[in-house]
Amino acid sequence: MANKGVGITITQHILNQQRENPAATGGFTTLLNELIVAAKVISREVNKAGLVDILGSTGRTNVQGEQVQKLDIFANQIIIERMQHIGQLCCMGSEEDPDLIDIPSQYPKGDYIIVFDPLDGSSNIDVNVSIGTIFGIYKRKGEENRIDFLLDHVLQPGKNQVAAGYFIYGSSTMMVYTTGGGSGVHGFTLYPSVGEFLLSHENIQIPEKSKTYSVNEGNYAYWDEKTVALVDYLKSIDKVNGMPYTSRYVGSLVADFHRNLLKGGLFMYPADKKDPKKPSGKLRLMVEANPLAMVAKEAGGYASDGTGPILDIQPNEFHQRVPLFIGSRKDVEMAEEFISGKRGE
Ligand code: P6P
């Protein structure tokens, strides 16, 4: 049997999407392709992290006050380096940087904005648990170029994203992304021998109801009574509604989200009283909740802050945190009923 082709590459898939958009200029294709180059480089470093001296922390802390792992810095720098020269961005926002990142003056600016968490779940690097890069892409709201005036263009509701997705560095490296508008959610697996992401999960649809919940129950004592009631219900015996659910929690958002996207599940990071400085929980609206909420919605799922759609939230600051309930649509709607007080078994 003659060797068949390599199947559909991510480059081919993006070009096909570009051809379906008469207004497309190719700029978006350039942006995604360079982001993919960054992810390939990050994947290579993550996969050899155990072999070279890039494990362990740098002793620094990031804007979130978290210990920064060397790979965090590396991933952040690689993405910035790959993005800044393409002439498609007016600025960038990273979970690792307190302020917006400008485009160096030697490069032209463009109409897009990319926000990203360069290496989410980095505390799992040393124990070989899957980690990921999360990204969301917006268009600026006008011709403004000066970084001092671009924050207003960045702080847009997640429903304005023109694309969103993630890379997961695990037993294999995958890219999952959507360009919204019913275009679907598609997954690509990196074939190291080819050096390309090949289509492996076309048009991913998340089951509308699941039997799995993901939450860090170590925070139980810090939750409010509505969150306690929800989680207690998920663990109760209610055969009619499929309870108790099984519990799966990796502690790496991309790993937990990806499992639930493919198999169904309810991921939660509720508000808690653990840290008075973080009353809305740990996860960030712009670089974690919004991109994954777009993916979830396009795959038939849903994402809520417990009272309404994540994608409708008007951000007030770039690093703001938000309670997150995301995954199978009916499960998230049930969580909303508990958190909004409409229901409390
Ligand atoms: P906790 C990893 O540090 C992260 O930002 C997400 O990837 C993950 O979902 C969450 O924190 C885990 O937080 O408090 O359960 O350890």
mmCIF file of C-alpha atoms and ligand atoms in Angstrom:
data_model
loop_
_atom_site.group_PDB
_atom_site.id
_atom_site.type_symbol
_atom_site.label_atom_id
_atom_site.label_comp_id
_atom_site.label_asym_id
_atom_site.label_seq_id
_atom_site.Cartn_x
_atom_site.Cartn_y
_atom_site.Cartn_z
ATOM 1 C CA MET A 1 0.000 0.000 0.000
ATOM 2 C CA ALA A 2 1.533 3.315 -1.095
ATOM 3 C CA ASN A 3 1.986 5.800 1.708
ATOM 4 C CA LYS A 4 -1.045 8.014 1.998
ATOM 5 C CA GLY A 5 -0.618 11.784 2.422
ATOM 6 C CA VAL A 6 -0.178 13.379 5.813
ATOM 7 C CA GLY A 7 -3.879 14.214 6.033
ATOM 8 C CA ILE A 8 -5.024 17.796 6.698
ATOM 9 C CA THR A 9 -2.353 20.010 8.210
ATOM 10 C CA ILE A 10 -3.220 22.945 10.464
ATOM 11 C CA THR A 11 -1.813 25.269 7.780
ATOM 12 C CA GLN A 12 -4.201 23.785 5.197
ATOM 13 C CA HIS A 13 -7.116 24.044 7.644
ATOM 14 C CA ILE A 14 -6.425 27.701 8.417
ATOM 15 C CA LEU A 15 -6.069 28.493 4.701
ATOM 16 C CA ASN A 16 -9.390 26.756 3.997
ATOM 17 C CA GLN A 17 -11.036 28.926 6.678
ATOM 18 C CA GLN A 18 -9.389 32.010 5.144
ATOM 19 C CA ARG A 19 -10.778 31.140 1.688
ATOM 20 C CA GLU A 20 -14.270 30.933 3.184
ATOM 21 C CA ASN A 21 -13.928 34.528 4.390
ATOM 22 C CA PRO A 22 -13.929 36.907 1.384
ATOM 23 C CA ALA A 23 -12.752 39.790 3.569
ATOM 24 C CA ALA A 24 -9.721 37.839 4.763
ATOM 25 C CA THR A 25 -6.388 39.446 3.983
ATOM 26 C CA GLY A 26 -4.163 36.608 5.151
ATOM 27 C CA GLY A 27 -3.099 38.572 8.214
ATOM 28 C CA PHE A 28 -4.968 36.300 10.579
ATOM 29 C CA THR A 29 -3.420 33.266 8.892
ATOM 30 C CA THR A 30 0.044 34.762 9.413
ATOM 31 C CA LEU A 31 -0.746 35.392 13.087
ATOM 32 C CA LEU A 32 -1.925 31.845 13.753
ATOM 33 C CA ASN A 33 0.953 30.289 11.838
ATOM 34 C CA GLU A 34 3.561 32.200 13.875
ATOM 35 C CA LEU A 35 1.745 31.287 17.100
ATOM 36 C CA ILE A 36 2.009 27.656 16.020
ATOM 37 C CA VAL A 37 5.766 28.057 15.547
ATOM 38 C CA ALA A 38 5.981 29.357 19.131
ATOM 39 C CA ALA A 39 3.976 26.383 20.387
ATOM 40 C CA LYS A 40 6.257 23.934 18.598
ATOM 41 C CA VAL A 41 9.281 25.499 20.289
ATOM 42 C CA ILE A 42 7.567 25.462 23.691
ATOM 43 C CA SER A 43 6.532 21.839 23.144
ATOM 44 C CA ARG A 44 10.134 20.881 22.442
ATOM 45 C CA GLU A 45 11.339 22.545 25.653
ATOM 46 C CA VAL A 46 8.508 21.105 27.768
ATOM 47 C CA ASN A 47 9.210 17.615 26.468
ATOM 48 C CA LYS A 48 12.881 17.800 27.395
ATOM 49 C CA ALA A 49 12.359 19.783 30.617
ATOM 50 C CA GLY A 50 13.380 16.791 32.676
ATOM 51 C CA LEU A 51 16.670 16.468 30.835
ATOM 52 C CA VAL A 52 18.146 19.952 31.000
ATOM 53 C CA ASP A 53 18.547 22.540 33.682
ATOM 54 C CA ILE A 54 15.324 24.437 33.090
ATOM 55 C CA LEU A 55 13.360 22.833 35.897
ATOM 56 C CA GLY A 56 12.820 24.508 39.157
ATOM 57 C CA SER A 57 11.828 28.035 39.898
ATOM 58 C CA THR A 58 13.705 31.201 39.098
ATOM 59 C CA GLY A 59 13.026 32.596 42.543
ATOM 60 C CA ARG A 60 10.979 35.356 40.903
ATOM 61 C CA THR A 61 7.250 35.844 41.327
ATOM 62 C CA ASN A 62 4.891 37.031 38.559
ATOM 63 C CA VAL A 63 2.258 39.768 38.693
ATOM 64 C CA GLN A 64 -0.068 37.221 40.335
ATOM 65 C CA GLY A 65 2.427 36.759 43.145
ATOM 66 C CA GLU A 66 3.059 33.164 42.022
ATOM 67 C CA GLN A 67 6.448 31.474 41.946
ATOM 68 C CA VAL A 68 7.646 31.698 38.315
ATOM 69 C CA GLN A 69 9.091 28.563 36.737
ATOM 70 C CA LYS A 70 11.860 28.988 34.192
ATOM 71 C CA LEU A 71 9.655 27.503 31.444
ATOM 72 C CA ASP A 72 7.046 30.183 32.182
ATOM 73 C CA ILE A 73 9.588 32.850 31.270
ATOM 74 C CA PHE A 74 10.780 30.920 28.245
ATOM 75 C CA ALA A 75 7.264 30.365 26.890
ATOM 76 C CA ASN A 76 6.330 34.004 27.446
ATOM 77 C CA GLN A 77 9.427 35.231 25.648
ATOM 78 C CA ILE A 78 8.997 32.834 22.721
ATOM 79 C CA ILE A 79 5.418 33.911 22.091
ATOM 80 C CA ILE A 80 6.285 37.620 22.325
ATOM 81 C CA GLU A 81 9.274 37.148 20.005
ATOM 82 C CA ARG A 82 7.212 35.287 17.403
ATOM 83 C CA MET A 83 4.270 37.680 17.573
ATOM 84 C CA GLN A 84 5.976 41.083 17.638
ATOM 85 C CA HIS A 85 7.478 41.047 14.129
ATOM 86 C CA ILE A 86 4.485 39.883 12.016
ATOM 87 C CA GLY A 87 2.886 43.316 11.544
ATOM 88 C CA GLN A 88 -0.578 42.050 12.537
ATOM 89 C CA LEU A 89 -0.792 43.164 16.175
ATOM 90 C CA CYS A 90 -1.272 46.538 17.864
ATOM 91 C CA CYS A 91 -0.321 45.057 21.261
ATOM 92 C CA MET A 92 -0.375 41.896 23.373
ATOM 93 C CA GLY A 93 -1.466 40.945 26.893
ATOM 94 C CA SER A 94 0.161 38.131 28.879
ATOM 95 C CA GLU A 95 -0.702 36.523 32.203
ATOM 96 C CA GLU A 96 2.997 36.883 33.010
ATOM 97 C CA ASP A 97 3.239 40.637 32.469
ATOM 98 C CA PRO A 98 1.586 43.315 34.620
ATOM 99 C CA ASP A 99 1.111 45.722 31.707
ATOM 100 C CA LEU A 100 0.240 45.435 28.026
ATOM 101 C CA ILE A 101 3.137 44.494 25.761
ATOM 102 C CA ASP A 102 3.870 47.021 22.979
ATOM 103 C CA ILE A 103 5.141 46.198 19.495
ATOM 104 C CA PRO A 104 8.778 47.403 19.043
ATOM 105 C CA SER A 105 8.942 50.483 16.840
ATOM 106 C CA GLN A 106 10.978 48.690 14.147
ATOM 107 C CA TYR A 107 7.946 46.519 13.336
ATOM 108 C CA PRO A 108 4.634 47.654 11.771
ATOM 109 C CA LYS A 109 1.468 47.415 13.846
ATOM 110 C CA GLY A 110 -1.743 45.727 12.804
ATOM 111 C CA ASP A 111 -5.384 45.403 13.792
ATOM 112 C CA TYR A 112 -5.269 42.313 15.993
ATOM 113 C CA ILE A 113 -4.736 41.882 19.746
ATOM 114 C CA ILE A 114 -3.588 38.592 21.263
ATOM 115 C CA VAL A 115 -4.000 37.786 24.957
ATOM 116 C CA PHE A 116 -2.459 34.640 26.369
ATOM 117 C CA ASP A 117 -1.407 32.542 29.302
ATOM 118 C CA PRO A 118 1.939 31.307 28.000
ATOM 119 C CA LEU A 119 2.215 28.225 30.176
ATOM 120 C CA ASP A 120 -0.792 27.506 32.361
ATOM 121 C CA GLY A 121 -0.456 24.855 35.041
ATOM 122 C CA SER A 122 3.255 25.520 35.306
ATOM 123 C CA SER A 123 3.352 24.270 38.910
ATOM 124 C CA ASN A 124 2.899 20.811 37.346
ATOM 125 C CA ILE A 125 5.983 21.057 35.134
ATOM 126 C CA ASP A 126 8.250 19.126 37.480
ATOM 127 C CA VAL A 127 5.834 16.223 37.929
ATOM 128 C CA ASN A 128 5.184 15.622 34.230
ATOM 129 C CA VAL A 129 1.511 16.579 34.262
ATOM 130 C CA SER A 130 0.038 18.055 31.064
ATOM 131 C CA ILE A 131 0.259 21.853 30.871
ATOM 132 C CA GLY A 132 -0.837 24.326 28.224
ATOM 133 C CA THR A 133 -0.826 27.635 26.397
ATOM 134 C CA ILE A 134 -4.175 29.455 26.205
ATOM 135 C CA PHE A 135 -4.877 32.283 23.729
ATOM 136 C CA GLY A 136 -7.608 34.642 22.610
ATOM 137 C CA ILE A 137 -7.537 36.994 19.602
ATOM 138 C CA TYR A 138 -9.495 40.259 19.212
ATOM 139 C CA LYS A 139 -9.571 43.099 16.704
ATOM 140 C CA ARG A 140 -8.833 46.574 17.997
ATOM 141 C CA LYS A 141 -11.776 48.976 18.056
ATOM 142 C CA GLY A 142 -10.206 51.709 15.948
ATOM 143 C CA GLU A 143 -6.930 53.015 14.484
ATOM 144 C CA GLU A 144 -5.294 53.786 17.861
ATOM 145 C CA ASN A 145 -1.644 52.736 17.918
ATOM 146 C CA ARG A 146 -0.231 54.203 21.124
ATOM 147 C CA ILE A 147 0.140 51.618 23.885
ATOM 148 C CA ASP A 148 -1.043 54.146 26.508
ATOM 149 C CA PHE A 149 -4.469 54.232 24.857
ATOM 150 C CA LEU A 150 -4.841 50.588 23.831
ATOM 151 C CA LEU A 151 -6.043 49.132 27.137
ATOM 152 C CA ASP A 152 -9.583 50.185 26.227
ATOM 153 C CA HIS A 153 -9.238 48.176 23.001
ATOM 154 C CA VAL A 154 -8.016 45.128 24.929
ATOM 155 C CA LEU A 155 -10.713 45.126 27.641
ATOM 156 C CA GLN A 156 -13.458 43.722 25.415
ATOM 157 C CA PRO A 157 -16.048 41.081 26.376
ATOM 158 C CA GLY A 158 -15.019 37.544 25.391
ATOM 159 C CA LYS A 159 -17.867 37.380 22.850
ATOM 160 C CA ASN A 160 -15.793 39.776 20.717
ATOM 161 C CA GLN A 161 -12.968 37.260 20.265
ATOM 162 C CA VAL A 162 -12.344 36.439 16.596
ATOM 163 C CA ALA A 163 -10.518 33.250 17.566
ATOM 164 C CA ALA A 164 -9.512 31.339 20.688
ATOM 165 C CA GLY A 165 -7.905 28.081 21.648
ATOM 166 C CA TYR A 166 -5.132 26.299 23.465
ATOM 167 C CA PHE A 167 -2.110 24.055 23.053
ATOM 168 C CA ILE A 168 -1.801 21.132 25.451
ATOM 169 C CA TYR A 169 1.643 19.655 26.094
ATOM 170 C CA GLY A 170 0.952 16.142 27.336
ATOM 171 C CA SER A 171 1.368 12.553 26.133
ATOM 172 C CA SER A 172 1.115 14.260 22.755
ATOM 173 C CA THR A 173 1.043 17.958 21.882
ATOM 174 C CA MET A 174 -2.280 19.168 20.532
ATOM 175 C CA MET A 175 -3.760 22.424 19.311
ATOM 176 C CA VAL A 176 -7.498 23.011 19.743
ATOM 177 C CA TYR A 177 -8.994 26.208 18.293
ATOM 178 C CA THR A 178 -12.067 27.905 16.898
ATOM 179 C CA THR A 179 -12.725 31.002 14.816
ATOM 180 C CA GLY A 180 -16.299 31.212 16.124
ATOM 181 C CA GLY A 181 -19.469 31.907 14.172
ATOM 182 C CA GLY A 182 -20.406 28.256 13.933
ATOM 183 C CA SER A 183 -17.072 27.291 12.350
ATOM 184 C CA GLY A 184 -16.702 24.580 14.976
ATOM 185 C CA VAL A 185 -13.882 23.439 17.253
ATOM 186 C CA HIS A 186 -11.067 21.415 15.721
ATOM 187 C CA GLY A 187 -8.151 19.533 17.237
ATOM 188 C CA PHE A 188 -4.743 18.908 15.695
ATOM 189 C CA THR A 189 -2.028 16.573 16.962
ATOM 190 C CA LEU A 190 1.658 17.376 16.492
ATOM 191 C CA TYR A 191 3.514 14.661 14.627
ATOM 192 C CA PRO A 192 7.157 15.267 15.653
ATOM 193 C CA SER A 193 8.446 13.191 12.732
ATOM 194 C CA VAL A 194 6.618 15.534 10.340
ATOM 195 C CA GLY A 195 6.916 18.675 12.467
ATOM 196 C CA GLU A 196 3.303 19.548 11.702
ATOM 197 C CA PHE A 197 -0.007 19.632 13.510
ATOM 198 C CA LEU A 198 -2.352 17.248 11.682
ATOM 199 C CA LEU A 199 -6.164 17.243 11.974
ATOM 200 C CA SER A 200 -7.070 14.545 14.499
ATOM 201 C CA HIS A 201 -10.337 15.759 16.102
ATOM 202 C CA GLU A 202 -12.617 17.450 13.552
ATOM 203 C CA ASN A 203 -15.639 19.396 14.803
ATOM 204 C CA ILE A 204 -15.419 18.486 18.491
ATOM 205 C CA GLN A 205 -18.797 18.490 20.247
ATOM 206 C CA ILE A 206 -18.945 18.379 24.041
ATOM 207 C CA PRO A 207 -21.674 16.057 25.466
ATOM 208 C CA GLU A 208 -24.503 18.300 26.721
ATOM 209 C CA LYS A 209 -24.612 16.425 30.058
ATOM 210 C CA SER A 210 -21.858 14.465 31.785
ATOM 211 C CA LYS A 211 -21.112 12.341 34.838
ATOM 212 C CA THR A 212 -17.893 14.103 35.853
ATOM 213 C CA TYR A 213 -17.110 17.151 37.960
ATOM 214 C CA SER A 214 -13.717 18.821 38.409
ATOM 215 C CA VAL A 215 -13.044 21.042 41.422
ATOM 216 C CA ASN A 216 -10.403 21.409 44.125
ATOM 217 C CA GLU A 217 -12.351 20.184 47.157
ATOM 218 C CA GLY A 218 -9.512 21.360 49.374
ATOM 219 C CA ASN A 219 -11.233 24.744 49.145
ATOM 220 C CA TYR A 220 -14.527 23.366 50.535
ATOM 221 C CA ALA A 221 -14.206 25.244 53.852
ATOM 222 C CA TYR A 222 -13.755 28.535 51.956
ATOM 223 C CA TRP A 223 -16.847 28.244 49.703
ATOM 224 C CA ASP A 224 -20.168 29.971 50.295
ATOM 225 C CA GLU A 225 -23.257 27.901 51.123
ATOM 226 C CA LYS A 226 -24.516 27.833 47.509
ATOM 227 C CA THR A 227 -21.269 26.347 46.204
ATOM 228 C CA VAL A 228 -21.265 23.826 49.075
ATOM 229 C CA ALA A 229 -24.853 22.850 48.194
ATOM 230 C CA LEU A 230 -23.892 22.360 44.528
ATOM 231 C CA VAL A 231 -20.876 20.156 45.216
ATOM 232 C CA ASP A 232 -22.749 18.198 47.918
ATOM 233 C CA TYR A 233 -25.492 17.535 45.348
ATOM 234 C CA LEU A 234 -22.995 16.313 42.757
ATOM 235 C CA LYS A 235 -21.805 13.786 45.364
ATOM 236 C CA SER A 236 -25.276 12.738 46.520
ATOM 237 C CA ILE A 237 -27.213 9.636 45.390
ATOM 238 C CA ASP A 238 -29.799 10.710 42.814
ATOM 239 C CA LYS A 239 -30.049 7.894 40.299
ATOM 240 C CA VAL A 240 -32.653 9.698 38.202
ATOM 241 C CA ASN A 241 -30.203 12.505 37.443
ATOM 242 C CA GLY A 242 -27.109 10.343 37.322
ATOM 243 C CA MET A 243 -25.664 11.362 40.698
ATOM 244 C CA PRO A 244 -23.177 10.871 42.227
ATOM 245 C CA TYR A 245 -20.869 12.192 39.504
ATOM 246 C CA THR A 246 -17.325 10.930 39.426
ATOM 247 C CA SER A 247 -14.547 13.346 40.399
ATOM 248 C CA ARG A 248 -11.614 14.100 38.137
ATOM 249 C CA TYR A 249 -9.239 16.977 39.011
ATOM 250 C CA VAL A 250 -5.728 17.318 37.575
ATOM 251 C CA GLY A 251 -5.033 20.824 38.855
ATOM 252 C CA SER A 252 -3.963 21.949 35.389
ATOM 253 C CA LEU A 253 -6.769 23.917 33.735
ATOM 254 C CA VAL A 254 -5.955 22.957 30.153
ATOM 255 C CA ALA A 255 -5.728 19.249 31.064
ATOM 256 C CA ASP A 256 -9.014 19.327 33.000
ATOM 257 C CA PHE A 257 -10.772 21.353 30.296
ATOM 258 C CA HIS A 258 -9.491 19.189 27.430
ATOM 259 C CA ARG A 259 -10.691 15.966 29.089
ATOM 260 C CA ASN A 260 -14.121 17.479 29.702
ATOM 261 C CA LEU A 261 -14.298 18.872 26.142
ATOM 262 C CA LEU A 262 -13.776 15.405 24.664
ATOM 263 C CA LYS A 263 -15.711 13.315 27.203
ATOM 264 C CA GLY A 264 -18.065 15.765 28.891
ATOM 265 C CA GLY A 265 -17.695 17.275 32.341
ATOM 266 C CA LEU A 266 -18.246 20.234 34.634
ATOM 267 C CA PHE A 267 -15.090 22.131 35.604
ATOM 268 C CA MET A 268 -15.433 24.594 38.467
ATOM 269 C CA TYR A 269 -13.182 27.142 40.084
ATOM 270 C CA PRO A 270 -15.722 28.900 42.323
ATOM 271 C CA ALA A 271 -15.283 32.102 44.282
ATOM 272 C CA ASP A 272 -13.782 31.390 47.692
ATOM 273 C CA LYS A 273 -12.772 33.184 50.896
ATOM 274 C CA LYS A 274 -9.258 31.735 50.892
ATOM 275 C CA ASP A 275 -7.503 34.985 49.930
ATOM 276 C CA PRO A 276 -9.268 38.303 50.605
ATOM 277 C CA LYS A 277 -7.334 39.719 47.665
ATOM 278 C CA LYS A 278 -8.863 37.097 45.345
ATOM 279 C CA PRO A 279 -12.586 36.907 46.287
ATOM 280 C CA SER A 280 -13.495 35.729 42.774
ATOM 281 C CA GLY A 281 -11.285 32.648 42.846
ATOM 282 C CA LYS A 282 -7.994 32.028 41.117
ATOM 283 C CA LEU A 283 -8.656 32.010 37.366
ATOM 284 C CA ARG A 284 -8.262 35.030 35.080
ATOM 285 C CA LEU A 285 -11.054 36.292 32.864
ATOM 286 C CA MET A 286 -9.017 37.544 29.889
ATOM 287 C CA VAL A 287 -6.365 34.855 29.436
ATOM 288 C CA GLU A 288 -8.090 31.723 30.791
ATOM 289 C CA ALA A 289 -11.891 31.945 31.136
ATOM 290 C CA ASN A 290 -12.728 33.874 27.938
ATOM 291 C CA PRO A 291 -10.689 31.799 25.446
ATOM 292 C CA LEU A 292 -11.933 28.496 26.904
ATOM 293 C CA ALA A 293 -15.488 29.852 27.107
ATOM 294 C CA MET A 294 -15.419 30.552 23.347
ATOM 295 C CA VAL A 295 -14.146 27.029 22.653
ATOM 296 C CA ALA A 296 -16.784 25.524 24.965
ATOM 297 C CA LYS A 297 -19.609 27.501 23.363
ATOM 298 C CA GLU A 298 -18.521 26.615 19.808
ATOM 299 C CA ALA A 299 -18.428 22.953 20.840
ATOM 300 C CA GLY A 300 -21.996 23.108 22.171
ATOM 301 C CA GLY A 301 -21.037 23.681 25.807
ATOM 302 C CA TYR A 302 -21.304 26.718 28.055
ATOM 303 C CA ALA A 303 -19.254 28.814 30.486
ATOM 304 C CA SER A 304 -20.651 30.874 33.347
ATOM 305 C CA ASP A 305 -19.406 32.875 36.323
ATOM 306 C CA GLY A 306 -22.302 31.304 38.228
ATOM 307 C CA THR A 307 -24.801 34.020 37.363
ATOM 308 C CA GLY A 308 -24.429 34.465 33.597
ATOM 309 C CA PRO A 309 -22.268 33.912 30.489
ATOM 310 C CA ILE A 310 -18.533 34.470 30.900
ATOM 311 C CA LEU A 311 -18.430 35.804 27.336
ATOM 312 C CA ASP A 312 -20.760 38.699 28.207
ATOM 313 C CA ILE A 313 -18.627 40.080 31.055
ATOM 314 C CA GLN A 314 -17.224 43.566 30.424
ATOM 315 C CA PRO A 315 -13.666 43.444 31.850
ATOM 316 C CA ASN A 316 -12.549 46.265 34.164
ATOM 317 C CA GLU A 317 -8.879 45.324 34.342
ATOM 318 C CA PHE A 318 -6.658 42.961 32.394
ATOM 319 C CA HIS A 319 -5.751 40.609 35.245
ATOM 320 C CA GLN A 320 -9.162 40.421 36.877
ATOM 321 C CA ARG A 321 -10.229 37.035 38.164
ATOM 322 C CA VAL A 322 -13.620 35.386 37.763
ATOM 323 C CA PRO A 323 -15.444 32.368 39.177
ATOM 324 C CA LEU A 324 -15.588 29.751 36.409
ATOM 325 C CA PHE A 325 -18.119 26.985 35.713
ATOM 326 C CA ILE A 326 -17.422 25.517 32.260
ATOM 327 C CA GLY A 327 -18.125 22.412 30.204
ATOM 328 C CA SER A 328 -21.233 20.373 29.399
ATOM 329 C CA ARG A 329 -24.069 22.823 28.869
ATOM 330 C CA LYS A 330 -26.715 21.184 31.081
ATOM 331 C CA ASP A 331 -24.214 20.724 33.916
ATOM 332 C CA VAL A 332 -23.164 24.382 33.804
ATOM 333 C CA GLU A 333 -26.826 25.471 33.714
ATOM 334 C CA MET A 334 -27.463 23.308 36.790
ATOM 335 C CA ALA A 335 -24.469 24.934 38.530
ATOM 336 C CA GLU A 336 -25.942 28.355 37.693
ATOM 337 C CA GLU A 337 -29.227 27.352 39.354
ATOM 338 C CA PHE A 338 -27.373 26.552 42.593
ATOM 339 C CA ILE A 339 -24.988 29.537 42.549
ATOM 340 C CA SER A 340 -27.753 32.024 41.702
ATOM 341 C CA GLY A 341 -29.844 30.594 44.562
ATOM 342 C CA LYS A 342 -32.702 29.301 42.378
ATOM 343 C CA ARG A 343 -31.976 25.784 43.625
ATOM 344 C CA GLY A 344 -30.447 24.354 46.737
ATOM 345 C CA GLU A 345 -30.911 20.635 47.485
HETATM 346 P P1 P6P B 1 -5.594 24.941 42.620
HETATM 347 C C1 P6P B 1 -2.574 26.214 37.658
HETATM 348 O O1 P6P B 1 -1.755 26.915 38.573
HETATM 349 C C2 P6P B 1 -3.910 26.933 37.619
HETATM 350 O O2 P6P B 1 -3.766 28.263 37.274
HETATM 351 C C3 P6P B 1 -4.837 26.222 36.641
HETATM 352 O O3 P6P B 1 -4.144 25.613 35.613
HETATM 353 C C4 P6P B 1 -5.548 25.209 37.521
HETATM 354 O O4 P6P B 1 -6.859 24.907 37.066
HETATM 355 C C5 P6P B 1 -5.600 25.919 38.866
HETATM 356 O O5 P6P B 1 -4.524 26.832 38.904
HETATM 357 C C6 P6P B 1 -5.448 24.940 40.008
HETATM 358 O O6 P6P B 1 -5.561 25.697 41.199
HETATM 359 O O7 P6P B 1 -5.941 26.041 43.602
HETATM 360 O O8 P6P B 1 -6.699 23.902 42.530
HETATM 361 O O9 P6P B 1 -4.246 24.343 42.803
#
